[in-house]
């Protein structure tokens, strides 16, 4: 079934540790995104990539980095995790960046707890 | 600048009764508006999208929303609630033609459906 696969689904992590959340899509979508979801705050964009080889900062990029080496994969890295990064992380994609190509397909999420 | 306000954080209805989830937006330009649904422990799924065509937009699972420019509203409705409609619903706004990296999410409305 076409879609977005995220891993891990859940992780508990000690503060200061490095963590990479993986995201893979098989729809050949050009654009990919990472959001965090926190109670009462909705979804906030962390980083995005309009096409392979390019990335951009979203609303809350501090403490996170991304790479886009190919079309399918868009990993999110926390270099040194802090408790405020405890959240549910969603990877999403869209077919392109032209006007109208702004409907998102989401993965099932990765729940991260930083102690 | 754009923003979106979901007026109710929690709505409870009885099965078979109408559903109304309220959303007001602010946008400098003609907006694109979306409703997404999130079932427990799942990613978000698109319910419907408005992009300046018909003001009454029909979505999946019997939901529809009406764009009212004079009231800057995009309320989501369904004539008869089903138990399977219990979920979190997000209203999303984008300036017309904006890419997905420019979407603004509301804080969500949790819909509870009781017998």
XYZ file of C-alpha atoms in Angstrom:
230
model
C 0.000 0.000 0.000
C 1.458 3.330 -1.060
C 2.174 5.785 1.693
C 4.622 6.961 4.321
C 6.468 4.694 6.739
C 7.877 6.118 9.956
C 10.219 4.397 12.409
C 10.346 3.892 15.292
C 6.687 4.086 16.283
C 7.692 4.830 19.854
C 10.947 5.529 21.678
C 12.085 6.521 25.154
C 15.352 8.394 25.115
C 17.715 9.777 27.743
C 18.422 13.490 27.576
C 21.619 14.271 25.714
C 21.379 11.273 23.420
C 21.283 11.498 19.664
C 18.207 10.189 17.874
C 17.174 9.833 14.247
C 13.559 9.396 13.236
C 13.210 7.727 9.876
C 10.681 8.532 7.177
C 10.257 6.814 3.821
C 7.619 7.408 1.151
C 6.849 5.389 -1.963
C 4.605 7.855 -3.787
C 7.444 9.704 -5.564
C 6.285 12.935 -3.938
C 8.705 15.803 -4.378
C 8.042 17.589 -1.095
C 8.381 16.204 2.435
C 7.818 17.667 5.886
C 8.356 16.999 9.571
C 5.811 18.217 12.126
C 5.572 17.881 15.860
C 2.218 17.567 17.574
C 1.781 18.806 21.122
C -1.436 18.950 23.130
C -3.194 22.269 22.688
C -0.747 23.483 20.047
C -1.817 21.560 16.971
C 0.882 20.671 14.441
C 3.970 22.808 14.011
C 6.360 22.514 11.096
C 9.956 21.667 12.027
C 11.694 21.331 8.652
C 10.680 20.695 5.080
C 12.191 19.752 1.749
C 10.712 20.888 -1.551
C 12.823 18.452 -3.569
C 15.733 16.070 -3.133
C 18.893 17.939 -2.203
C 17.140 20.946 -0.630
C 15.799 21.617 2.864
C 14.205 24.540 4.676
C 13.391 25.624 8.204
C 9.863 25.635 9.503
C 8.322 27.242 12.550
C 10.274 25.304 15.230
C 13.602 24.128 13.746
C 15.931 24.597 16.750
C 17.495 21.365 17.999
C 16.582 19.439 14.850
C 18.289 18.728 11.541
C 17.179 16.994 8.351
C 18.699 15.730 5.127
C 17.195 14.801 1.772
C 19.677 12.683 -0.128
C 17.000 11.139 -2.364
C 13.297 11.491 -3.137
C 12.071 8.745 -0.839
C 13.835 9.360 2.479
C 13.682 12.298 4.864
C 15.260 11.529 8.273
C 14.922 13.884 11.246
C 17.824 14.018 13.715
C 17.896 15.295 17.273
C 21.604 15.859 17.929
C 21.260 16.095 21.711
C 17.739 15.412 22.923
C 16.108 17.556 25.612
C 12.879 16.904 27.554
C 11.053 19.679 25.657
C 11.422 17.561 22.535
C 9.038 15.003 23.997
C 6.287 14.942 21.392
C 4.632 12.997 18.619
C 6.429 13.524 15.328
C 4.707 13.235 11.970
C 6.334 12.959 8.598
C 4.255 14.111 5.629
C 4.603 14.555 1.900
C 2.933 16.407 -0.960
C 3.135 15.868 -4.691
C 4.836 19.179 -5.340
C 5.225 22.781 -4.386
C 3.222 24.454 -7.138
C -0.025 26.193 -6.156
C -2.636 23.574 -5.459
C -0.134 20.831 -4.696
C -0.503 21.438 -0.993
C -2.495 18.411 0.159
C -0.495 16.432 2.685
C -0.202 12.678 3.125
C 0.864 11.763 6.665
C 2.686 8.896 8.266
C 1.355 7.243 11.420
C 3.694 9.150 13.712
C 6.623 8.504 16.041
C 6.054 9.058 19.756
C 9.261 10.255 21.424
C 9.768 10.625 25.167
C 12.941 12.326 26.415
C 13.724 11.767 30.082
C -0.021 36.642 7.944
C -2.546 33.871 8.333
C -4.115 32.219 11.323
C -6.864 29.779 12.165
C -8.998 29.427 15.289
C -10.960 26.343 16.180
C -13.584 27.614 18.544
C -14.148 24.402 20.483
C -11.463 22.120 21.854
C -14.011 19.382 22.565
C -17.441 18.598 21.114
C -19.722 15.782 22.259
C -22.745 14.581 20.265
C -25.053 11.612 20.351
C -24.943 9.086 17.545
C -27.387 10.063 14.806
C -27.404 13.784 15.672
C -25.771 16.561 13.609
C -22.125 17.518 13.971
C -20.838 21.105 13.855
C -17.128 21.848 14.285
C -16.344 25.544 14.061
C -13.358 27.186 12.400
C -12.555 30.845 11.782
C -9.583 31.975 9.741
C -7.561 35.065 8.999
C -5.705 35.459 5.733
C -4.223 38.343 3.784
C -5.163 36.732 0.495
C -7.830 34.409 -0.817
C -7.146 31.325 1.249
C -7.092 27.612 0.682
C -8.810 25.855 3.587
C -8.702 22.244 4.664
C -10.137 19.910 7.255
C -8.064 16.928 8.354
C -9.143 14.103 10.660
C -6.903 12.151 13.033
C -8.126 8.896 14.522
C -6.404 7.673 17.704
C -2.765 6.714 17.169
C -3.000 7.470 13.460
C -1.692 10.126 11.118
C -3.870 12.909 9.753
C -6.101 12.255 6.743
C -7.607 14.861 4.423
C -11.380 15.241 4.800
C -11.963 18.061 2.331
C -10.365 21.086 0.683
C -11.599 24.519 -0.445
C -9.709 26.390 -3.163
C -12.089 29.135 -4.401
C -14.357 26.963 -6.499
C -17.766 26.119 -4.999
C -18.222 27.549 -1.516
C -19.865 24.339 -0.277
C -17.298 21.580 -0.265
C -18.174 17.930 0.122
C -15.686 15.558 1.664
C -15.358 11.954 2.633
C -17.600 10.094 5.082
C -20.524 12.496 4.632
C -18.753 15.591 5.916
C -19.033 18.961 4.243
C -17.899 22.508 4.932
C -19.060 25.906 3.745
C -16.692 28.790 3.026
C -18.209 32.078 4.209
C -15.946 34.974 3.337
C -18.102 37.576 5.108
C -17.822 35.620 8.348
C -14.255 34.332 7.719
C -15.523 30.896 8.655
C -15.144 27.355 7.359
C -17.275 25.231 9.670
C -17.385 21.446 9.272
C -20.748 19.691 9.406
C -22.278 16.268 9.104
C -26.025 15.568 9.250
C -25.801 12.414 11.348
C -22.871 11.384 13.533
C -21.577 7.831 13.588
C -19.487 6.228 16.308
C -16.615 5.932 13.831
C -16.507 9.750 13.545
C -14.967 10.019 16.999
C -11.561 11.584 16.330
C -9.580 14.818 16.397
C -10.323 17.311 13.623
C -7.959 20.011 12.411
C -8.807 23.108 10.393
C -5.911 24.311 8.234
C -5.389 27.520 6.249
C -3.009 28.493 3.481
C -2.816 31.693 1.497
C -4.185 30.960 -1.969
C -1.640 29.085 -3.983
C 0.571 28.644 -0.991
C 2.686 25.533 -0.744
C 2.347 22.974 2.026
C 5.263 24.547 3.874
C 3.019 27.580 4.398
C 0.094 25.787 6.029
C -1.145 26.895 9.453
C -2.896 24.281 11.588
C -5.574 24.933 14.169
C -5.217 23.470 17.636
C -7.789 20.758 16.961
C -11.303 19.790 18.081
C -11.861 16.438 19.690
C -15.206 14.955 18.651
C -16.798 12.503 21.036
C -19.792 10.453 19.834
C -21.960 8.786 22.442
C -24.693 6.173 22.151
